[in-house]
Coordinates of C-alpha atoms and ligand atoms in Angstrom, one line a residue:
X11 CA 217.2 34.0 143.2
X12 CA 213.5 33.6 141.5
X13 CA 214.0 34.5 137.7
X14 CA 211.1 37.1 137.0
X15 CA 209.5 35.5 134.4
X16 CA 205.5 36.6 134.1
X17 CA 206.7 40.5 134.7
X18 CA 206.0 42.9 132.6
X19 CA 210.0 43.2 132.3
X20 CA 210.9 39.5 131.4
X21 CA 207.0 37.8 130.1
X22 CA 207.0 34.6 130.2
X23 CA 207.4 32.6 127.0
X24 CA 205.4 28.8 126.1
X25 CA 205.9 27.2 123.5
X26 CA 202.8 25.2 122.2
X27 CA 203.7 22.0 119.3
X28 CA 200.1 21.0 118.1
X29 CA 197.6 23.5 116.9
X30 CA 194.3 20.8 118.4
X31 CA 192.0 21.3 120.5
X32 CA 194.0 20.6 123.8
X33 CA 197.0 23.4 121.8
X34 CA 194.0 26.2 122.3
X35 CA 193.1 25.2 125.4
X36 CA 196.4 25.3 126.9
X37 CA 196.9 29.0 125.3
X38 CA 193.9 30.0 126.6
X39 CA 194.4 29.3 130.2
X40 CA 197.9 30.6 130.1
X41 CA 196.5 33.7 128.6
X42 CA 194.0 33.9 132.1
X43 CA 196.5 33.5 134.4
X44 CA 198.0 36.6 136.2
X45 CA 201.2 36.6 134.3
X46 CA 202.2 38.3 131.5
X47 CA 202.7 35.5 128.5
X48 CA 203.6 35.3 125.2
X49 CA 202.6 32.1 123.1
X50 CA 204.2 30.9 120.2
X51 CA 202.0 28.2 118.3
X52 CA 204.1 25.5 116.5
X53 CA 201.9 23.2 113.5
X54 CA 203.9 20.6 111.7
X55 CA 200.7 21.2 109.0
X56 CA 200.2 24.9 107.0
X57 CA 196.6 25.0 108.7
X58 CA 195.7 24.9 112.7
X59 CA 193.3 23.4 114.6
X60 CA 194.8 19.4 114.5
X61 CA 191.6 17.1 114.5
X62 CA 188.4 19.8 114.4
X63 CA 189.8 20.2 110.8
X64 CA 191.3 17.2 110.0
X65 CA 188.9 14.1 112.2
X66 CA 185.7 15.6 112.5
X67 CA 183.5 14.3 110.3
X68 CA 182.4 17.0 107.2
X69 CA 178.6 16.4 108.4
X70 CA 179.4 17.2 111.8
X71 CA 179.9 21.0 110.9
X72 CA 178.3 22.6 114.1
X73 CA 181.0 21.0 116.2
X74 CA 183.6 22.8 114.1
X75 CA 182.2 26.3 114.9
X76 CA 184.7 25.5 118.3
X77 CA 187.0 27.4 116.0
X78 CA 185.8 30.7 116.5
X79 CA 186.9 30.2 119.9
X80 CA 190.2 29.8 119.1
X81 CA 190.7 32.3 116.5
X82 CA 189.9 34.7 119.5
X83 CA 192.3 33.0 121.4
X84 CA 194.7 33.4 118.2
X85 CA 193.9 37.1 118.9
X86 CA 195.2 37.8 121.8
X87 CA 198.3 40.0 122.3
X88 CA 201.6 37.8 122.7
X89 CA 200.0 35.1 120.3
X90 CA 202.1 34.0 117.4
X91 CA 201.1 30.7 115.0
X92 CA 204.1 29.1 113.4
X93 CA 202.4 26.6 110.7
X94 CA 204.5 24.1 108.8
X95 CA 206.8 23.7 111.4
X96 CA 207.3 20.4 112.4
X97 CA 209.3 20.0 115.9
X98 CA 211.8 17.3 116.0
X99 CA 212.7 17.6 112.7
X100 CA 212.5 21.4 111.0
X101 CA 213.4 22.3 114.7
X102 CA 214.6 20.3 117.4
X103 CA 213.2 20.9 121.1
X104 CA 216.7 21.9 122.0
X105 CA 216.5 24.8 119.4
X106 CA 213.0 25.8 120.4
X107 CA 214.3 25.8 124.1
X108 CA 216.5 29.0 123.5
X109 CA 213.2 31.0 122.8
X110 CA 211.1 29.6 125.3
X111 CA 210.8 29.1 128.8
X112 CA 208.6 26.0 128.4
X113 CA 207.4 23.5 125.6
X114 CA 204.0 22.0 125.8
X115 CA 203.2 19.4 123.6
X116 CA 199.3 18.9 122.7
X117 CA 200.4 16.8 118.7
X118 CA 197.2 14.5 119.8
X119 CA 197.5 11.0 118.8
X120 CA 197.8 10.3 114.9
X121 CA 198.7 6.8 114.2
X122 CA 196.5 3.7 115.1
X123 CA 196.1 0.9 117.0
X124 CA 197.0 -2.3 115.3
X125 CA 194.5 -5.6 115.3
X126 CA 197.7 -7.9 114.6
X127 CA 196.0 -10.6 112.6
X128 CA 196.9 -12.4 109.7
X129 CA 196.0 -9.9 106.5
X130 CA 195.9 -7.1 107.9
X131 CA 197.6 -5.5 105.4
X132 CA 196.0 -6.7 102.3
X133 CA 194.6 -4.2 100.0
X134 CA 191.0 -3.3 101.0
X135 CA 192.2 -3.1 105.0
X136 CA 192.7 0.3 105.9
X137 CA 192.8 2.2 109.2
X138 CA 189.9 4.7 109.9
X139 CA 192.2 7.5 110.4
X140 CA 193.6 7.2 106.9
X141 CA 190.1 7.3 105.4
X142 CA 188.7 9.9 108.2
X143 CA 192.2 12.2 107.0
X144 CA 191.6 11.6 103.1
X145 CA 187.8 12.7 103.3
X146 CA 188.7 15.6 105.4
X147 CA 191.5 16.5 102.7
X148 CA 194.5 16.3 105.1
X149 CA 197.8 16.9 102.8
X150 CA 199.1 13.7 103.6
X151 CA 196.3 11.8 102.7
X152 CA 194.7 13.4 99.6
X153 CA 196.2 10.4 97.4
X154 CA 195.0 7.6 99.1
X155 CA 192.6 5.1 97.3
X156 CA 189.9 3.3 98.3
X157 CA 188.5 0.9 96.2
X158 CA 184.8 1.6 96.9
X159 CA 183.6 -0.7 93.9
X160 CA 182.9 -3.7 96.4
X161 CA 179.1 -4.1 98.0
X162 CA 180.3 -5.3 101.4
X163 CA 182.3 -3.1 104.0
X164 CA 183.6 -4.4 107.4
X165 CA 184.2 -1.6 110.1
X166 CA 186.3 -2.9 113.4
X167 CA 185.3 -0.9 116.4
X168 CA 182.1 0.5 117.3
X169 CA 183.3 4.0 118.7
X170 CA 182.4 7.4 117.5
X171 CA 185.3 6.7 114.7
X172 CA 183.7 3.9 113.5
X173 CA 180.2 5.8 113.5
X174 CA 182.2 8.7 111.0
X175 CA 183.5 6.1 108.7
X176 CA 180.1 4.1 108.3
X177 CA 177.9 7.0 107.8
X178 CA 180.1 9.1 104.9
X179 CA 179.8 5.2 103.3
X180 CA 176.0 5.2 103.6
X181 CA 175.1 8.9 103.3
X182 CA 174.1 9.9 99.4
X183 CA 176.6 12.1 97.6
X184 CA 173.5 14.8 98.1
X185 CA 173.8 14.5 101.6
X186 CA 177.1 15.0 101.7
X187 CA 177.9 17.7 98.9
X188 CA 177.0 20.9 100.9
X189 CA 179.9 20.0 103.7
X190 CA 183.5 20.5 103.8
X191 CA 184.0 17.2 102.3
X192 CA 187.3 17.4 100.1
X193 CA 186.2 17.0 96.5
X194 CA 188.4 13.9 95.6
X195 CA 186.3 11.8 98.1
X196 CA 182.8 13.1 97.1
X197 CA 184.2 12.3 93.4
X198 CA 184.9 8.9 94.5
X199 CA 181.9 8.5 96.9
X200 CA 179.9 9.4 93.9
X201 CA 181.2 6.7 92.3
X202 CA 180.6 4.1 94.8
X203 CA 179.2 0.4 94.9
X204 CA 179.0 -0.1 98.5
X205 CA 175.4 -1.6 99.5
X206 CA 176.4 -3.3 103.0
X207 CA 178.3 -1.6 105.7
X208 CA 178.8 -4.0 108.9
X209 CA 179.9 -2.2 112.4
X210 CA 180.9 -5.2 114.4
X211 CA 181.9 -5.0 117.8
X212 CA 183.9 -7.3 120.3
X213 CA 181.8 -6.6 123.4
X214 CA 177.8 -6.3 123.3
X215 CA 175.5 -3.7 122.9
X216 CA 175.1 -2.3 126.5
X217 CA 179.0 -1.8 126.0
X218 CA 179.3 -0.2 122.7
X219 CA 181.5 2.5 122.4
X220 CA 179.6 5.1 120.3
X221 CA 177.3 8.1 121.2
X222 CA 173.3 7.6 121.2
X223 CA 173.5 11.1 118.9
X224 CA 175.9 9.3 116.5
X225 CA 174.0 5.6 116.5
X226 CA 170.3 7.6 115.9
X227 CA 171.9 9.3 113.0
X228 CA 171.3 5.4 111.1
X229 CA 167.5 5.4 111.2
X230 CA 167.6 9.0 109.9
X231 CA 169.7 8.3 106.3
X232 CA 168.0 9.2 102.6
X233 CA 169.0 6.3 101.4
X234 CA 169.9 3.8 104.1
X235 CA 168.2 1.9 106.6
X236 CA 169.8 -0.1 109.8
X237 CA 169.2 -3.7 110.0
X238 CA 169.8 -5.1 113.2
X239 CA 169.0 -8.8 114.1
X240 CA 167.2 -9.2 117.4
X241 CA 169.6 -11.6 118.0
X242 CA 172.7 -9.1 118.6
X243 CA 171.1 -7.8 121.0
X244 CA 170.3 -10.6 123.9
X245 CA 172.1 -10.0 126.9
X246 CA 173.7 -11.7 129.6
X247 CA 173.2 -11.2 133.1
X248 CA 175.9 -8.9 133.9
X249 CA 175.1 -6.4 131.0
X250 CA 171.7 -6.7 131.8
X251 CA 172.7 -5.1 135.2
X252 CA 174.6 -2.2 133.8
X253 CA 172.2 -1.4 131.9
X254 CA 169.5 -1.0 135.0
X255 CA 172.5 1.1 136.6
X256 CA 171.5 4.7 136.0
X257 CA 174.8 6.4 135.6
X258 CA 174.3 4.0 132.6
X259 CA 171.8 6.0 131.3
X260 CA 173.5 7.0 128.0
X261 CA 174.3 3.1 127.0
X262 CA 170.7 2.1 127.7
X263 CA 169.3 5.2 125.6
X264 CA 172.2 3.4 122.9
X265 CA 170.6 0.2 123.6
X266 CA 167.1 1.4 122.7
X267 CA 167.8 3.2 119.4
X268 CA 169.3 -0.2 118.2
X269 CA 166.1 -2.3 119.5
X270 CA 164.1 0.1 117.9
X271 CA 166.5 -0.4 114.9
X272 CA 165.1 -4.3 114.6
X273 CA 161.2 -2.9 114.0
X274 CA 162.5 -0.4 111.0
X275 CA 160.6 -1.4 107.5
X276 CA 163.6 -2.5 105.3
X277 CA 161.5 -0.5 102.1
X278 CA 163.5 0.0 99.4
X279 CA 166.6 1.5 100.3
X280 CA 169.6 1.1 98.0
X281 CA 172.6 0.6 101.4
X282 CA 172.0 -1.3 104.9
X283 CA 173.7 -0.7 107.7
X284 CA 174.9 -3.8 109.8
X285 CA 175.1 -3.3 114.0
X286 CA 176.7 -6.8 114.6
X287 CA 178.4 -7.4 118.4
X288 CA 180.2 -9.9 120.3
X289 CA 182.6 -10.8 117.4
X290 CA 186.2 -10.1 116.8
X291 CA 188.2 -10.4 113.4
X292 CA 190.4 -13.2 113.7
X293 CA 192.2 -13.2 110.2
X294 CA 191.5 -11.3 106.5
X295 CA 192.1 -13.4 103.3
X296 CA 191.7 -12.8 100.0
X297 CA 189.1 -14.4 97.6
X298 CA 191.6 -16.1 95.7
X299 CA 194.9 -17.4 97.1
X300 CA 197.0 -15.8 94.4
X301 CA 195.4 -12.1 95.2
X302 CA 196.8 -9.8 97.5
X303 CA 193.2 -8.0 98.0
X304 CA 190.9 -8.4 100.6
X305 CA 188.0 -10.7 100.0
X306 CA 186.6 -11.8 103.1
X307 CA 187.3 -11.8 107.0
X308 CA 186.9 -14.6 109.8
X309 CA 185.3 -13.3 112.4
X310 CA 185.1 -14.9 115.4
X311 CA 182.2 -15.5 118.2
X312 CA 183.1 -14.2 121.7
X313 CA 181.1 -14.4 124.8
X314 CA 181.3 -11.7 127.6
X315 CA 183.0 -12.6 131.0
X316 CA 183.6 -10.3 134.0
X317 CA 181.8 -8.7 136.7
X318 CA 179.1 -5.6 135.3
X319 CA 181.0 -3.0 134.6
X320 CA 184.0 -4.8 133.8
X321 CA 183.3 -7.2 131.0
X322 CA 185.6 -8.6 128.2
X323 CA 185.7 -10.2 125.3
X324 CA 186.7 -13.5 125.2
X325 CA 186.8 -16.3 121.5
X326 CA 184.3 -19.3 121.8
X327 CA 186.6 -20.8 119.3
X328 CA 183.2 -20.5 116.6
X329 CA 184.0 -18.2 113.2
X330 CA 182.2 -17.1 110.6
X331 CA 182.9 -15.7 107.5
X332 CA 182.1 -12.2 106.3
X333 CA 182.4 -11.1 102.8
X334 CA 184.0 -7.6 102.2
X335 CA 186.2 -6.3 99.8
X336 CA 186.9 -3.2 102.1
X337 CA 187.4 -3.1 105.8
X338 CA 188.6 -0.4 108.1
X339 CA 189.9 -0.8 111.7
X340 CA 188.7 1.7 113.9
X341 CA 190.1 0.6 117.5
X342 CA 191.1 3.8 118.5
X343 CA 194.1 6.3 117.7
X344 CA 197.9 6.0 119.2
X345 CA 200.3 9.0 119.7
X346 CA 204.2 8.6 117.4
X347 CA 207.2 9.6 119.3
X348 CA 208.7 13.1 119.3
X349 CA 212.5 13.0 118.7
X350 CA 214.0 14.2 122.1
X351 CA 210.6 13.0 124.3
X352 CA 210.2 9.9 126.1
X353 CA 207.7 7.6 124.7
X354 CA 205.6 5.7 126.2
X355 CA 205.3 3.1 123.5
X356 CA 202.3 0.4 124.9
X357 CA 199.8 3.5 125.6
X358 CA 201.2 5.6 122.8
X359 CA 201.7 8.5 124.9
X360 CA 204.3 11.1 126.3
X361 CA 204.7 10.0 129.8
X362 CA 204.1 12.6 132.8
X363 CA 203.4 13.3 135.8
X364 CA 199.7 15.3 135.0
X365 CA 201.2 17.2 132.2
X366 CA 205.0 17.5 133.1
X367 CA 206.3 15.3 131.0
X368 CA 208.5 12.4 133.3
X369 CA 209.7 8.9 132.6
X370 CA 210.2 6.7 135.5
X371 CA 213.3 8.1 136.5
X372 CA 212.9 11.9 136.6
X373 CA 210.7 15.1 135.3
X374 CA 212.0 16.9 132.3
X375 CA 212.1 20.3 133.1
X376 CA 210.4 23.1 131.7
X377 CA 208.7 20.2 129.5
X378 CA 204.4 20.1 129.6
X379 CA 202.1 17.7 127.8
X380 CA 198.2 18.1 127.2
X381 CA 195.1 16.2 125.5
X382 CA 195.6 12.8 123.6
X383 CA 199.2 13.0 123.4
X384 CA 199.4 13.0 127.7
X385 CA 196.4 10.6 128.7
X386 CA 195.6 8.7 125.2
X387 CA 192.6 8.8 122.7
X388 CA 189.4 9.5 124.6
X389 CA 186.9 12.2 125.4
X390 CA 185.5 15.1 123.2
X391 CA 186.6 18.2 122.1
X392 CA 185.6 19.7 125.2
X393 CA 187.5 17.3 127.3
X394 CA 191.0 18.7 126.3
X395 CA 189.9 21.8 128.3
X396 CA 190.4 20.7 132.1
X397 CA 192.8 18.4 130.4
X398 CA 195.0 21.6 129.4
X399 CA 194.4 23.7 132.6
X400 CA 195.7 20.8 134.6
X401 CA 198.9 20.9 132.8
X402 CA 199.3 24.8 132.6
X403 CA 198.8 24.7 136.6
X404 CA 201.6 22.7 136.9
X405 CA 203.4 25.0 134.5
X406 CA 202.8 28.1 136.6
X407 CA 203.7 26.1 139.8
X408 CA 207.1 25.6 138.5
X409 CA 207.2 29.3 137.1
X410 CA 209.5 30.5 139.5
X411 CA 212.4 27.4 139.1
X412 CA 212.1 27.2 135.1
X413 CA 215.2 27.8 133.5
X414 CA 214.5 31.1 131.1
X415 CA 216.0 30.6 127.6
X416 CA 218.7 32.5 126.8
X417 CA 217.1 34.5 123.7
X418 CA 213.8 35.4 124.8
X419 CA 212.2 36.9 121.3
X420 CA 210.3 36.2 118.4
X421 CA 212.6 38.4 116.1
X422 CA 214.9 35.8 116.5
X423 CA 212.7 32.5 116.0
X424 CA 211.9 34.1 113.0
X425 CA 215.6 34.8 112.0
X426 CA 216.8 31.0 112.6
X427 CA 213.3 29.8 110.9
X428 CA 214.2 31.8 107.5
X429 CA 218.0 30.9 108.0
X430 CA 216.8 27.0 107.9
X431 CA 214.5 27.9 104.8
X432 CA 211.7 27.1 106.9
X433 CA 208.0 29.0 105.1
X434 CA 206.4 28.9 107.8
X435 CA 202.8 30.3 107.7
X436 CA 201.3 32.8 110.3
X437 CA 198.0 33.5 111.6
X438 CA 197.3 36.2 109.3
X439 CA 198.1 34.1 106.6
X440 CA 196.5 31.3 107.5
X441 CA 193.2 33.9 107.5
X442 CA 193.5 34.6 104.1
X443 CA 193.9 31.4 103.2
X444 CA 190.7 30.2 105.7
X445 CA 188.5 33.0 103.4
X446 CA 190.1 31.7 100.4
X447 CA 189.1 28.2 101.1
X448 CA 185.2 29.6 102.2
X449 CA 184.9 31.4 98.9
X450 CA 186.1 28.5 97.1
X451 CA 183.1 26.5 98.4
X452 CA 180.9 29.0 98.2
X453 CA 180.9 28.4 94.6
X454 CA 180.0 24.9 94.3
X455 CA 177.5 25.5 97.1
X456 CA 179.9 23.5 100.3
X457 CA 180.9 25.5 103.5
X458 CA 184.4 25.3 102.4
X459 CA 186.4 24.0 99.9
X460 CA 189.6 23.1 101.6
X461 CA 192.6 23.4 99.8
X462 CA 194.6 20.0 100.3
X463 CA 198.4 21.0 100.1
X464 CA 201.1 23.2 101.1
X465 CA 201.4 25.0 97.6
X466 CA 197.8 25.3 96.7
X467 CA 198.0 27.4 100.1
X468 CA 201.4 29.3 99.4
X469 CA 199.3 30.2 96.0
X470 CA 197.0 32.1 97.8
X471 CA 199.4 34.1 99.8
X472 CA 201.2 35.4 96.5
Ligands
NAP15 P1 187.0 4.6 121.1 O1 185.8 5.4 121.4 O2 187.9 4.3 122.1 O3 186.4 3.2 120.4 C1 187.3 2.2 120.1 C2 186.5 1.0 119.6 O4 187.5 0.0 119.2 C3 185.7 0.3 120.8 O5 184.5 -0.2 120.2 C4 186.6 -0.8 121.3 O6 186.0 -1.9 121.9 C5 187.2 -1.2 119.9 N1 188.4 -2.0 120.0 C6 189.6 -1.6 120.6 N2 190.5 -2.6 120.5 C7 190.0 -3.6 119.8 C8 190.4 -4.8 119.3 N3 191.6 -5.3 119.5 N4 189.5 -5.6 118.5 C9 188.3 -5.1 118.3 N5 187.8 -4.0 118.7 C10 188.6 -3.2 119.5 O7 187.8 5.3 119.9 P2 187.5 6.1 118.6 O8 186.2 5.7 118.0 O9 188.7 6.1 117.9 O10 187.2 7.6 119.2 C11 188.3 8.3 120.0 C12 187.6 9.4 120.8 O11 187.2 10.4 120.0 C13 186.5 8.9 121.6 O12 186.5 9.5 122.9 C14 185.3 9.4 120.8 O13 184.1 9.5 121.5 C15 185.8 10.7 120.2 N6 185.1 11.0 119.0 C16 183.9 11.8 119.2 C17 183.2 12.1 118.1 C18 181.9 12.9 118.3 O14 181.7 13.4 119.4 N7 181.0 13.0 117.4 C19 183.5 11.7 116.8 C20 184.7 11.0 116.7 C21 185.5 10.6 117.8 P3 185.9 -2.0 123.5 O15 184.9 -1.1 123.9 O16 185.6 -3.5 123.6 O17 187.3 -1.6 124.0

């Protein structure tokens, strides 16, 4: 017999673990189907909204009005937000079963991808994300350190990550003071030595990564000025073609900032931003063989091979030497394992079948992924949308065969979250601690001042 989940009688009731983008999304759509839902919003952090809060850049603040979209979303009747609640440890998906019909998981991907080259891990080599998270005062990252006393910066990758970390480096502190940037990294901006920051690429300049938006931003700094070699930019055949293809159009608007980058007047700038392609790190040493921090990297020549369209990087064997004392790898983010999921460990993703999560043997039912965490690190905020519908489709499809857990009510996630001592913070909490944060900046003149741990948060709530 059909359970009756959706009814009026017997709603039916998702579970959501990840409060991103793709989290929202996936409420959302539930909320517009036909059925009669109730969502319950699981965050392993005290605050929601996964990377809008805690990746996009602090001088990027119009994209992060994508929030008031999702508080309305937060507003809808049957919406509940469980912050501080880390699934697969504070619950386990088991426990979270017997309240919910379904799980989705939308946790994004928060780890990196690894170069694996020799001194990688000397001081001075960071990943982006740990940099991108400490400037955007994530808790975990508020006591990082970057030593920002050295002239020269290296930055792997030429995506829109890379374009983040480069421009917070060159931007003044004036420039960046009126953002949500956290305070311990405008105090140590201010602070900072850096003169030459150098995007390097593997592939060429008709394949870069990065938005024309994000690359223009370079020529329009108070007190830095690209300097790109005409050089970089010669092209082979092959990109020479995809850049006449028109459904190219956005990499050959990229290719003509950076030519018009080689005309700009140097004047008298104090930082320089480098646009360097066709080169990929081969190994990182320190300056002295007795230190363990960073002093230069070996970067090797490639040359492009491949038909247009489908060209990679491959070593001519020829290095060069670049002097940094600070390098970030920014070569894209990777999903971690949830205890109890399959893992898809190479692509750093839950495997599935378009959002039910599968491995190659069978579907797991009543078990959904969406956004970064189901098809890996790419798009914009926006794309999580389809991204989420796709998999909620699928959810209602299998409506009528889910398994309905056996205590369907919030009273009683509540009960076993206080009996395992879990605070967790709701929405209306996290509201008063959102206008505590704004009225916080508001004093030193910054859209927000965010507060960068679970107790300074709690504080508020007393
Ligand atoms: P991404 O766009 O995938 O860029 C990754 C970069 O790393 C590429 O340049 C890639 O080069 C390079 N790379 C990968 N493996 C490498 C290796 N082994 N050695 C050297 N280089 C390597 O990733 P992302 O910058 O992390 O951004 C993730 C997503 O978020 C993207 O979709 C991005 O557009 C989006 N995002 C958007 C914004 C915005 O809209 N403002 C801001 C931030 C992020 P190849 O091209 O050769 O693979």
């Amino acid at each position: 017999m059909p359970n009756e989940l959706g009814t009026n009688q017997r709603p039916l009731r998702v579970a959501i673990v990840g409060s991103g983008p793709s989290g929202f999304y996936a409420a959302e759509s539930l909320f517009k189907s036909e059925n009669n839902v109730i969502v319950g919003m699981f965050e392993r952090l005290p605050a929601p909204y996964g990377l809008v809060r805690y990746g996009v850049a602090p001088d990027h603040d119009k994209i992060k009005n994508v929030t008031k979209v999702y508080e309305k979303i937060a507003a809808r009747e049957g919406f509940s937000f469980f912050g501080n609640v880390e699934i697969g440890k504070d619950l386990t998906i088991h426990q979270l079963r017997k309240f919910y019909d379904a799980v989705i998981f939308t946790s994004g991907a928060e780890a990196d991808r690894k170069l694996g080259i020799e001194g990688e891990d000397l001081v001075g080599s960071h990943t982006a994300t740990e940099f991108v998270a400490w400037y955007n005062g994530h808790p975990d990252y508020r006591d990082r350190q970057f030593d920002l006393s050295c002239e020269s910066v290296a930055v792997i990758g030429q995506g829109n990550v890379a374009m983040d970390v480069a421009r917070i480096l060159c931007k003044t502190i004036d420039e960046l003071k009126k953002t949500d940037i956290a305070q311990h990294a405008l105090d140590a901006l201010a602070e900072s030595k850096i003169k030459e920051v150098h995007i390097i690429g593997r592939r060429g300049p008709a394949q870069a990564a990065f938005s024309s938006s994000e690359i223009k931003e370079f020529g329009e700094l108070e007190d830095c000025v690209p300097a790109v070699d005409p050089k970089e930019l010669e092209l082979n055949y092959a990109s020479q073609t995809e850049l006449e293809d028109t459904s190219n159009a956005a990499k050959k608007k990229n290719f003509d900032i950076l030519k018009g980058f080689v005309s700009v007047p140097q004047g008298n700038k104090q930082k320089k931003l480098f646009v360097q392609f066709r080169r990929s790190p081969a190994a990182m040493y320190p300056l002295e063989k007795s230190s363990n921090k960073l002093g230069k990297v070996y970067l090797e020549r490639n040359e492009l091979i491949g038909e247009p369209g489908q060209q990679k990087s491959r070593g001519t064997g020829e290095k060069e030497e670049l002097k940094c004392g600070l390098l970030f790898r920014s070569i894209g983010y990777r999903g971690i394992p949830i205890k109890g999921l399959p893992f898809h460990d190479q692509w750093g993703i839950i495997p599935n079948q378009e959002g039910r999560v599968a491995d190659s043997e069978h579907i797991f039912p009543g078990l959904y992924t969406a956004g970064w965490i189901k098809r890996g690190p790419s798009g914009v905020i926006g794309t999580n949308k389809p991204d989420s519908e796709e998999t909620v489709k699928h959810l209602l499809e299998d409506m009528s065969d889910l398994n309905p857990c056996k205590n369907p009510s919030d009273e009683a996630i509540i009960g076993l979250l206080k009996e395992l001592n879990v605070r967790f913070i709701s929405f209306e909490e996290w509201k008063k601690i959102d206008a505590a944060e704004i009225a916080r900046g508001q004093e030193s003149g910054k859209s927000r001042e965010k507060f960068v741990s679970l107790d300074e948060m709690l504080s508020v709530l007393e």
